[in-house]
């Protein structure tokens, strides 16, 4: 019995279970370029009217979609860059240096990662108000970065733990200083984890809704997730096909990143297992 023959029942079962999701996504795409009579499953006509938000000036009370998209890229990109930069050095220090209270710090990192965002939102709100960062994109970036750092530090420490000490000792024996050894010998060994953490942090920030909605409700600091929420709240003229089109526009970068870098995203589960 071949391997393909043995696995086809599982493949068929997964295909049947996934079929409703595939159909829903297919209708999502179809509804963005067609008009359909209420109660009908067959579209009446093809139209690009639902994508008008890409070209027309924003309506009164709505932000410009391209400014909102830029805010989203700044939010996700800045969060990812800071998380990777800090985790890169913090993870190495925790993995290689005999620091005082090291185990206590590692336990604290895991504890911080365990807290849901919603349980901290009131304290974060008050802190941003006191520091003057409420209703600013910078404030949301700093908060999201702080919440992602425990996960990033723990993951990078795990990847550093898999790098043999002998590699560093050989570099030091050849006369290289500690920073050169870290940059030229150790970093290439943890490159898969670094790439995975960067992508994971970017995608996490890209899909964030609670923090921008609560901490930066002003239109100038909107991101795409809050922009969509404001669309569905618009009681003047609810347009669900427009909502679906914006949702598809919002999801396209994520789908593109996943299709290109899906192997690197899986690498994040290869580290972070050592304590």
PDB file of C-alpha atoms in Angstrom:
ATOM      1  CA  UNK A   1       0.000   0.000   0.000  1.00  0.00           C
ATOM      2  CA  UNK A   2       1.536   3.301  -1.086  1.00  0.00           C
ATOM      3  CA  UNK A   3       1.793   6.345   1.113  1.00  0.00           C
ATOM      4  CA  UNK A   4      -0.585   8.332  -1.142  1.00  0.00           C
ATOM      5  CA  UNK A   5      -3.192   5.580  -0.961  1.00  0.00           C
ATOM      6  CA  UNK A   6      -3.040   5.492   2.838  1.00  0.00           C
ATOM      7  CA  UNK A   7      -3.424   9.261   3.251  1.00  0.00           C
ATOM      8  CA  UNK A   8      -6.221   9.955   0.743  1.00  0.00           C
ATOM      9  CA  UNK A   9      -9.063   9.440   3.288  1.00  0.00           C
ATOM     10  CA  UNK A  10      -7.552  12.087   5.563  1.00  0.00           C
ATOM     11  CA  UNK A  11      -7.037  14.434   2.614  1.00  0.00           C
ATOM     12  CA  UNK A  12     -10.638  13.907   1.485  1.00  0.00           C
ATOM     13  CA  UNK A  13     -11.983  14.534   5.003  1.00  0.00           C
ATOM     14  CA  UNK A  14      -9.981  17.757   5.334  1.00  0.00           C
ATOM     15  CA  UNK A  15     -11.147  18.897   1.899  1.00  0.00           C
ATOM     16  CA  UNK A  16     -14.813  18.301   2.816  1.00  0.00           C
ATOM     17  CA  UNK A  17     -14.445  20.104   6.160  1.00  0.00           C
ATOM     18  CA  UNK A  18     -12.669  23.029   4.455  1.00  0.00           C
ATOM     19  CA  UNK A  19     -15.210  23.339   1.649  1.00  0.00           C
ATOM     20  CA  UNK A  20     -17.548  25.802   3.477  1.00  0.00           C
ATOM     21  CA  UNK A  21     -14.611  28.105   4.200  1.00  0.00           C
ATOM     22  CA  UNK A  22     -13.457  27.935   0.569  1.00  0.00           C
ATOM     23  CA  UNK A  23     -16.989  28.738  -0.638  1.00  0.00           C
ATOM     24  CA  UNK A  24     -17.240  31.713   1.732  1.00  0.00           C
ATOM     25  CA  UNK A  25     -13.912  33.102   0.504  1.00  0.00           C
ATOM     26  CA  UNK A  26     -15.001  32.580  -3.105  1.00  0.00           C
ATOM     27  CA  UNK A  27     -18.221  34.525  -2.502  1.00  0.00           C
ATOM     28  CA  UNK A  28     -16.252  37.222  -0.691  1.00  0.00           C
ATOM     29  CA  UNK A  29     -14.141  37.776  -3.788  1.00  0.00           C
ATOM     30  CA  UNK A  30     -17.115  37.557  -6.158  1.00  0.00           C
ATOM     31  CA  UNK A  31     -19.144  40.073  -4.118  1.00  0.00           C
ATOM     32  CA  UNK A  32     -16.383  42.671  -4.392  1.00  0.00           C
ATOM     33  CA  UNK A  33     -16.756  42.834  -8.193  1.00  0.00           C
ATOM     34  CA  UNK A  34     -20.472  42.117  -8.688  1.00  0.00           C
ATOM     35  CA  UNK A  35     -23.931  43.233  -7.637  1.00  0.00           C
ATOM     36  CA  UNK A  36     -26.376  40.575  -6.458  1.00  0.00           C
ATOM     37  CA  UNK A  37     -30.080  40.823  -5.685  1.00  0.00           C
ATOM     38  CA  UNK A  38     -30.865  40.190  -2.028  1.00  0.00           C
ATOM     39  CA  UNK A  39     -31.627  36.503  -1.455  1.00  0.00           C
ATOM     40  CA  UNK A  40     -30.016  35.378  -4.702  1.00  0.00           C
ATOM     41  CA  UNK A  41     -26.825  33.368  -5.064  1.00  0.00           C
ATOM     42  CA  UNK A  42     -26.241  34.374  -8.688  1.00  0.00           C
ATOM     43  CA  UNK A  43     -24.647  37.808  -9.354  1.00  0.00           C
ATOM     44  CA  UNK A  44     -26.610  40.194 -11.572  1.00  0.00           C
ATOM     45  CA  UNK A  45     -23.776  42.184 -13.111  1.00  0.00           C
ATOM     46  CA  UNK A  46     -20.057  42.824 -12.994  1.00  0.00           C
ATOM     47  CA  UNK A  47     -18.951  46.140 -11.485  1.00  0.00           C
ATOM     48  CA  UNK A  48     -15.888  47.825 -10.029  1.00  0.00           C
ATOM     49  CA  UNK A  49     -18.015  50.291  -8.076  1.00  0.00           C
ATOM     50  CA  UNK A  50     -17.172  48.594  -4.779  1.00  0.00           C
ATOM     51  CA  UNK A  51     -13.483  49.427  -5.279  1.00  0.00           C
ATOM     52  CA  UNK A  52     -14.166  53.128  -5.687  1.00  0.00           C
ATOM     53  CA  UNK A  53     -12.488  53.838  -2.334  1.00  0.00           C
ATOM     54  CA  UNK A  54      -9.113  53.373  -4.075  1.00  0.00           C
ATOM     55  CA  UNK A  55      -9.653  56.280  -6.464  1.00  0.00           C
ATOM     56  CA  UNK A  56     -12.338  58.636  -5.194  1.00  0.00           C
ATOM     57  CA  UNK A  57     -11.697  61.387  -2.606  1.00  0.00           C
ATOM     58  CA  UNK A  58     -12.782  60.254   0.881  1.00  0.00           C
ATOM     59  CA  UNK A  59     -16.336  61.031   1.921  1.00  0.00           C
ATOM     60  CA  UNK A  60     -17.071  63.443   4.736  1.00  0.00           C
ATOM     61  CA  UNK A  61     -16.261  61.818   8.045  1.00  0.00           C
ATOM     62  CA  UNK A  62     -14.026  59.132   6.495  1.00  0.00           C
ATOM     63  CA  UNK A  63     -10.247  59.061   6.358  1.00  0.00           C
ATOM     64  CA  UNK A  64      -8.314  58.643   3.120  1.00  0.00           C
ATOM     65  CA  UNK A  65      -7.710  54.928   2.514  1.00  0.00           C
ATOM     66  CA  UNK A  66      -4.115  55.498   1.374  1.00  0.00           C
ATOM     67  CA  UNK A  67      -3.253  57.537   4.479  1.00  0.00           C
ATOM     68  CA  UNK A  68      -4.792  54.795   6.620  1.00  0.00           C
ATOM     69  CA  UNK A  69      -2.825  52.137   4.712  1.00  0.00           C
ATOM     70  CA  UNK A  70       0.389  54.104   5.268  1.00  0.00           C
ATOM     71  CA  UNK A  71      -0.419  54.299   9.006  1.00  0.00           C
ATOM     72  CA  UNK A  72      -0.924  50.538   9.056  1.00  0.00           C
ATOM     73  CA  UNK A  73       2.410  49.880   7.336  1.00  0.00           C
ATOM     74  CA  UNK A  74       4.171  52.292   9.716  1.00  0.00           C
ATOM     75  CA  UNK A  75       2.533  50.654  12.717  1.00  0.00           C
ATOM     76  CA  UNK A  76       3.328  47.085  11.652  1.00  0.00           C
ATOM     77  CA  UNK A  77       6.801  47.855  10.264  1.00  0.00           C
ATOM     78  CA  UNK A  78       7.946  49.912  13.269  1.00  0.00           C
ATOM     79  CA  UNK A  79       6.652  47.316  15.717  1.00  0.00           C
ATOM     80  CA  UNK A  80       8.410  44.510  13.859  1.00  0.00           C
ATOM     81  CA  UNK A  81      11.695  46.450  13.609  1.00  0.00           C
ATOM     82  CA  UNK A  82      11.806  47.336  17.317  1.00  0.00           C
ATOM     83  CA  UNK A  83      10.778  43.850  18.472  1.00  0.00           C
ATOM     84  CA  UNK A  84      13.447  42.205  16.308  1.00  0.00           C
ATOM     85  CA  UNK A  85      16.173  44.669  17.342  1.00  0.00           C
ATOM     86  CA  UNK A  86      15.541  44.352  21.074  1.00  0.00           C
ATOM     87  CA  UNK A  87      14.914  40.587  21.014  1.00  0.00           C
ATOM     88  CA  UNK A  88      18.100  40.050  19.012  1.00  0.00           C
ATOM     89  CA  UNK A  89      20.308  41.474  21.746  1.00  0.00           C
ATOM     90  CA  UNK A  90      18.218  40.561  24.807  1.00  0.00           C
ATOM     91  CA  UNK A  91      17.899  36.940  23.734  1.00  0.00           C
ATOM     92  CA  UNK A  92      21.663  36.662  23.306  1.00  0.00           C
ATOM     93  CA  UNK A  93      22.344  38.160  26.718  1.00  0.00           C
ATOM     94  CA  UNK A  94      19.917  35.769  28.403  1.00  0.00           C
ATOM     95  CA  UNK A  95      21.309  32.785  26.532  1.00  0.00           C
ATOM     96  CA  UNK A  96      25.032  33.446  26.933  1.00  0.00           C
ATOM     97  CA  UNK A  97      25.646  35.704  29.932  1.00  0.00           C
ATOM     98  CA  UNK A  98      25.523  34.545  33.527  1.00  0.00           C
ATOM     99  CA  UNK A  99      23.286  37.397  34.638  1.00  0.00           C
ATOM    100  CA  UNK A 100      22.012  37.810  38.208  1.00  0.00           C
ATOM    101  CA  UNK A 101      18.349  36.814  38.626  1.00  0.00           C
ATOM    102  CA  UNK A 102      18.403  35.321  35.134  1.00  0.00           C
ATOM    103  CA  UNK A 103      15.822  32.591  35.845  1.00  0.00           C
ATOM    104  CA  UNK A 104      13.612  35.088  37.669  1.00  0.00           C
ATOM    105  CA  UNK A 105      13.745  37.400  34.646  1.00  0.00           C
ATOM    106  CA  UNK A 106      12.894  34.550  32.250  1.00  0.00           C
ATOM    107  CA  UNK A 107       9.926  33.606  34.424  1.00  0.00           C
ATOM    108  CA  UNK A 108       8.800  37.229  34.389  1.00  0.00           C
ATOM    109  CA  UNK A 109       9.044  37.312  30.590  1.00  0.00           C
ATOM    110  CA  UNK A 110       6.748  34.291  30.296  1.00  0.00           C
ATOM    111  CA  UNK A 111       4.344  35.742  32.860  1.00  0.00           C
ATOM    112  CA  UNK A 112       4.098  39.028  30.956  1.00  0.00           C
ATOM    113  CA  UNK A 113       3.362  37.165  27.735  1.00  0.00           C
ATOM    114  CA  UNK A 114       0.533  35.276  29.467  1.00  0.00           C
ATOM    115  CA  UNK A 115      -1.527  38.407  30.203  1.00  0.00           C
ATOM    116  CA  UNK A 116      -4.227  39.154  27.580  1.00  0.00           C
ATOM    117  CA  UNK A 117      -4.082  42.667  26.166  1.00  0.00           C
ATOM    118  CA  UNK A 118      -7.610  43.497  27.287  1.00  0.00           C
ATOM    119  CA  UNK A 119      -6.703  43.025  30.977  1.00  0.00           C
ATOM    120  CA  UNK A 120      -4.017  45.720  30.702  1.00  0.00           C
ATOM    121  CA  UNK A 121      -5.876  48.210  28.538  1.00  0.00           C
ATOM    122  CA  UNK A 122      -7.052  50.522  31.354  1.00  0.00           C
ATOM    123  CA  UNK A 123      -3.575  50.850  32.869  1.00  0.00           C
ATOM    124  CA  UNK A 124      -2.066  51.417  29.413  1.00  0.00           C
ATOM    125  CA  UNK A 125      -4.721  54.042  28.642  1.00  0.00           C
ATOM    126  CA  UNK A 126      -3.887  55.980  31.821  1.00  0.00           C
ATOM    127  CA  UNK A 127      -0.127  55.772  31.183  1.00  0.00           C
ATOM    128  CA  UNK A 128      -0.471  57.127  27.652  1.00  0.00           C
ATOM    129  CA  UNK A 129      -2.645  59.971  28.880  1.00  0.00           C
ATOM    130  CA  UNK A 130      -0.065  60.918  31.530  1.00  0.00           C
ATOM    131  CA  UNK A 131       2.803  60.829  29.016  1.00  0.00           C
ATOM    132  CA  UNK A 132       0.919  62.745  26.309  1.00  0.00           C
ATOM    133  CA  UNK A 133       1.036  59.824  23.859  1.00  0.00           C
ATOM    134  CA  UNK A 134      -2.683  59.068  23.863  1.00  0.00           C
ATOM    135  CA  UNK A 135      -4.318  59.336  20.440  1.00  0.00           C
ATOM    136  CA  UNK A 136      -0.971  59.112  18.648  1.00  0.00           C
ATOM    137  CA  UNK A 137       0.394  56.396  16.393  1.00  0.00           C
ATOM    138  CA  UNK A 138       3.703  56.458  18.288  1.00  0.00           C
ATOM    139  CA  UNK A 139       1.927  55.587  21.523  1.00  0.00           C
ATOM    140  CA  UNK A 140       0.206  52.588  19.931  1.00  0.00           C
ATOM    141  CA  UNK A 141       3.509  51.418  18.409  1.00  0.00           C
ATOM    142  CA  UNK A 142       5.255  51.558  21.797  1.00  0.00           C
ATOM    143  CA  UNK A 143       2.447  49.663  23.524  1.00  0.00           C
ATOM    144  CA  UNK A 144       2.241  46.961  20.867  1.00  0.00           C
ATOM    145  CA  UNK A 145       6.028  46.600  20.924  1.00  0.00           C
ATOM    146  CA  UNK A 146       6.058  46.210  24.716  1.00  0.00           C
ATOM    147  CA  UNK A 147       3.394  43.501  24.522  1.00  0.00           C
ATOM    148  CA  UNK A 148       5.232  41.594  21.766  1.00  0.00           C
ATOM    149  CA  UNK A 149       8.706  41.787  23.313  1.00  0.00           C
ATOM    150  CA  UNK A 150       8.316  38.978  25.902  1.00  0.00           C
ATOM    151  CA  UNK A 151       7.434  36.535  23.135  1.00  0.00           C
ATOM    152  CA  UNK A 152      10.261  37.785  20.905  1.00  0.00           C
ATOM    153  CA  UNK A 153      12.893  37.634  23.648  1.00  0.00           C
ATOM    154  CA  UNK A 154      11.942  34.107  24.642  1.00  0.00           C
ATOM    155  CA  UNK A 155      11.931  32.876  21.041  1.00  0.00           C
ATOM    156  CA  UNK A 156      15.333  34.398  20.215  1.00  0.00           C
ATOM    157  CA  UNK A 157      16.847  33.027  23.433  1.00  0.00           C
ATOM    158  CA  UNK A 158      15.730  29.575  22.348  1.00  0.00           C
ATOM    159  CA  UNK A 159      17.391  29.962  18.961  1.00  0.00           C
ATOM    160  CA  UNK A 160      20.624  31.203  20.566  1.00  0.00           C
ATOM    161  CA  UNK A 161      20.579  28.178  22.863  1.00  0.00           C
ATOM    162  CA  UNK A 162      20.823  25.909  19.827  1.00  0.00           C
ATOM    163  CA  UNK A 163      24.088  27.537  18.658  1.00  0.00           C
ATOM    164  CA  UNK A 164      27.087  25.534  19.975  1.00  0.00           C
ATOM    165  CA  UNK A 165      29.510  27.369  22.256  1.00  0.00           C
ATOM    166  CA  UNK A 166      32.379  25.960  20.182  1.00  0.00           C
ATOM    167  CA  UNK A 167      31.558  28.346  17.322  1.00  0.00           C
ATOM    168  CA  UNK A 168      32.092  31.383  19.551  1.00  0.00           C
ATOM    169  CA  UNK A 169      35.142  29.917  21.246  1.00  0.00           C
ATOM    170  CA  UNK A 170      36.757  29.270  17.850  1.00  0.00           C
ATOM    171  CA  UNK A 171      36.172  32.888  16.829  1.00  0.00           C
ATOM    172  CA  UNK A 172      37.607  34.255  20.070  1.00  0.00           C
ATOM    173  CA  UNK A 173      40.601  31.934  19.749  1.00  0.00           C
ATOM    174  CA  UNK A 174      41.246  33.395  16.298  1.00  0.00           C
ATOM    175  CA  UNK A 175      41.445  36.887  17.814  1.00  0.00           C
ATOM    176  CA  UNK A 176      37.970  38.239  17.106  1.00  0.00           C
ATOM    177  CA  UNK A 177      36.240  40.349  19.753  1.00  0.00           C
ATOM    178  CA  UNK A 178      32.916  39.324  21.261  1.00  0.00           C
ATOM    179  CA  UNK A 179      30.833  41.679  19.130  1.00  0.00           C
ATOM    180  CA  UNK A 180      32.454  40.451  15.893  1.00  0.00           C
ATOM    181  CA  UNK A 181      31.862  36.847  16.916  1.00  0.00           C
ATOM    182  CA  UNK A 182      28.203  37.603  17.613  1.00  0.00           C
ATOM    183  CA  UNK A 183      27.723  39.509  14.351  1.00  0.00           C
ATOM    184  CA  UNK A 184      29.634  37.246  11.962  1.00  0.00           C
ATOM    185  CA  UNK A 185      29.372  33.789  13.503  1.00  0.00           C
ATOM    186  CA  UNK A 186      26.300  33.638  15.731  1.00  0.00           C
ATOM    187  CA  UNK A 187      23.756  35.775  13.848  1.00  0.00           C
ATOM    188  CA  UNK A 188      23.933  33.673  10.650  1.00  0.00           C
ATOM    189  CA  UNK A 189      23.055  30.625  12.767  1.00  0.00           C
ATOM    190  CA  UNK A 190      19.827  32.210  14.096  1.00  0.00           C
ATOM    191  CA  UNK A 191      18.816  33.869  10.838  1.00  0.00           C
ATOM    192  CA  UNK A 192      15.739  31.602  10.343  1.00  0.00           C
ATOM    193  CA  UNK A 193      14.415  32.551  13.782  1.00  0.00           C
ATOM    194  CA  UNK A 194      15.148  36.216  13.162  1.00  0.00           C
ATOM    195  CA  UNK A 195      13.223  36.217   9.878  1.00  0.00           C
ATOM    196  CA  UNK A 196      10.311  34.297  11.391  1.00  0.00           C
ATOM    197  CA  UNK A 197      10.083  36.642  14.379  1.00  0.00           C
ATOM    198  CA  UNK A 198      10.128  39.699  12.116  1.00  0.00           C
ATOM    199  CA  UNK A 199       7.332  38.321   9.950  1.00  0.00           C
ATOM    200  CA  UNK A 200       5.284  37.144  12.916  1.00  0.00           C
ATOM    201  CA  UNK A 201       5.578  40.539  14.641  1.00  0.00           C
ATOM    202  CA  UNK A 202       4.617  42.349  11.441  1.00  0.00           C
ATOM    203  CA  UNK A 203       1.532  40.181  10.910  1.00  0.00           C
ATOM    204  CA  UNK A 204       0.497  40.485  14.557  1.00  0.00           C
ATOM    205  CA  UNK A 205       0.662  44.288  14.406  1.00  0.00           C
ATOM    206  CA  UNK A 206      -1.023  44.382  10.984  1.00  0.00           C
ATOM    207  CA  UNK A 207      -4.062  42.555  12.357  1.00  0.00           C
ATOM    208  CA  UNK A 208      -4.226  44.459  15.678  1.00  0.00           C
ATOM    209  CA  UNK A 209      -7.578  46.083  16.408  1.00  0.00           C
ATOM    210  CA  UNK A 210      -8.076  46.643  20.150  1.00  0.00           C
ATOM    211  CA  UNK A 211      -5.029  48.859  20.750  1.00  0.00           C
ATOM    212  CA  UNK A 212      -5.558  51.304  17.829  1.00  0.00           C
ATOM    213  CA  UNK A 213      -9.293  51.473  18.513  1.00  0.00           C
ATOM    214  CA  UNK A 214      -8.911  52.313  22.216  1.00  0.00           C
ATOM    215  CA  UNK A 215      -5.622  54.210  22.282  1.00  0.00           C
ATOM    216  CA  UNK A 216      -5.751  56.116  18.970  1.00  0.00           C
ATOM    217  CA  UNK A 217      -9.397  56.670  17.976  1.00  0.00           C
ATOM    218  CA  UNK A 218      -8.646  59.907  16.099  1.00  0.00           C
ATOM    219  CA  UNK A 219      -8.972  59.722  12.309  1.00  0.00           C
ATOM    220  CA  UNK A 220      -5.396  60.891  11.749  1.00  0.00           C
ATOM    221  CA  UNK A 221      -4.066  57.792  13.559  1.00  0.00           C
ATOM    222  CA  UNK A 222      -6.461  55.249  12.062  1.00  0.00           C
ATOM    223  CA  UNK A 223      -5.240  51.900  10.773  1.00  0.00           C
ATOM    224  CA  UNK A 224      -7.088  49.593   8.400  1.00  0.00           C
ATOM    225  CA  UNK A 225      -8.686  47.480  11.142  1.00  0.00           C
ATOM    226  CA  UNK A 226     -10.323  50.521  12.764  1.00  0.00           C
ATOM    227  CA  UNK A 227     -11.159  51.977   9.344  1.00  0.00           C
ATOM    228  CA  UNK A 228     -13.203  48.843   8.588  1.00  0.00           C
ATOM    229  CA  UNK A 229     -14.946  49.075  11.932  1.00  0.00           C
ATOM    230  CA  UNK A 230     -15.950  52.659  11.181  1.00  0.00           C
ATOM    231  CA  UNK A 231     -17.307  51.558   7.794  1.00  0.00           C
ATOM    232  CA  UNK A 232     -19.666  49.025   9.320  1.00  0.00           C
ATOM    233  CA  UNK A 233     -20.797  51.558  11.938  1.00  0.00           C
ATOM    234  CA  UNK A 234     -21.809  54.051   9.250  1.00  0.00           C
ATOM    235  CA  UNK A 235     -25.617  54.070   9.517  1.00  0.00           C
ATOM    236  CA  UNK A 236     -26.112  56.578   6.696  1.00  0.00           C
ATOM    237  CA  UNK A 237     -25.543  54.108   3.874  1.00  0.00           C
ATOM    238  CA  UNK A 238     -24.329  50.645   4.919  1.00  0.00           C
ATOM    239  CA  UNK A 239     -22.573  49.066   1.949  1.00  0.00           C
ATOM    240  CA  UNK A 240     -21.529  45.512   2.742  1.00  0.00           C
ATOM    241  CA  UNK A 241     -19.935  44.950  -0.654  1.00  0.00           C
ATOM    242  CA  UNK A 242     -17.746  47.995  -0.032  1.00  0.00           C
ATOM    243  CA  UNK A 243     -16.921  46.552   3.386  1.00  0.00           C
ATOM    244  CA  UNK A 244     -15.918  43.249   1.759  1.00  0.00           C
ATOM    245  CA  UNK A 245     -13.743  45.069  -0.788  1.00  0.00           C
ATOM    246  CA  UNK A 246     -11.893  46.981   1.932  1.00  0.00           C
ATOM    247  CA  UNK A 247     -11.507  43.716   3.855  1.00  0.00           C
ATOM    248  CA  UNK A 248      -9.986  42.007   0.828  1.00  0.00           C
ATOM    249  CA  UNK A 249      -7.689  44.999   0.294  1.00  0.00           C
ATOM    250  CA  UNK A 250      -6.690  44.728   3.966  1.00  0.00           C
ATOM    251  CA  UNK A 251      -5.994  40.986   3.682  1.00  0.00           C
ATOM    252  CA  UNK A 252      -3.984  41.043   0.429  1.00  0.00           C
ATOM    253  CA  UNK A 253      -0.607  41.978   2.004  1.00  0.00           C
ATOM    254  CA  UNK A 254      -1.037  39.263   4.648  1.00  0.00           C
ATOM    255  CA  UNK A 255      -1.889  36.607   2.055  1.00  0.00           C
ATOM    256  CA  UNK A 256       1.045  37.695  -0.105  1.00  0.00           C
ATOM    257  CA  UNK A 257       3.480  37.544   2.818  1.00  0.00           C
ATOM    258  CA  UNK A 258       2.203  34.121   3.851  1.00  0.00           C
ATOM    259  CA  UNK A 259       2.488  32.671   0.338  1.00  0.00           C
ATOM    260  CA  UNK A 260       6.054  33.936  -0.027  1.00  0.00           C
ATOM    261  CA  UNK A 261       7.389  33.319   3.479  1.00  0.00           C
ATOM    262  CA  UNK A 262       5.257  30.453   4.869  1.00  0.00           C
ATOM    263  CA  UNK A 263       8.331  28.255   5.432  1.00  0.00           C
ATOM    264  CA  UNK A 264      10.045  30.973   7.449  1.00  0.00           C
ATOM    265  CA  UNK A 265       6.933  31.466   9.583  1.00  0.00           C
ATOM    266  CA  UNK A 266       7.037  27.778  10.535  1.00  0.00           C
ATOM    267  CA  UNK A 267      10.653  28.184  11.694  1.00  0.00           C
ATOM    268  CA  UNK A 268       9.470  30.172  14.714  1.00  0.00           C
ATOM    269  CA  UNK A 269       8.445  26.898  16.353  1.00  0.00           C
ATOM    270  CA  UNK A 270      11.963  25.521  16.016  1.00  0.00           C
ATOM    271  CA  UNK A 271      13.346  27.682  18.824  1.00  0.00           C
ATOM    272  CA  UNK A 272      12.316  28.909  22.205  1.00  0.00           C
ATOM    273  CA  UNK A 273      12.144  25.434  23.733  1.00  0.00           C
ATOM    274  CA  UNK A 274      15.073  25.636  26.124  1.00  0.00           C
ATOM    275  CA  UNK A 275      14.921  27.302  29.509  1.00  0.00           C
TER     276      UNK A 275
END
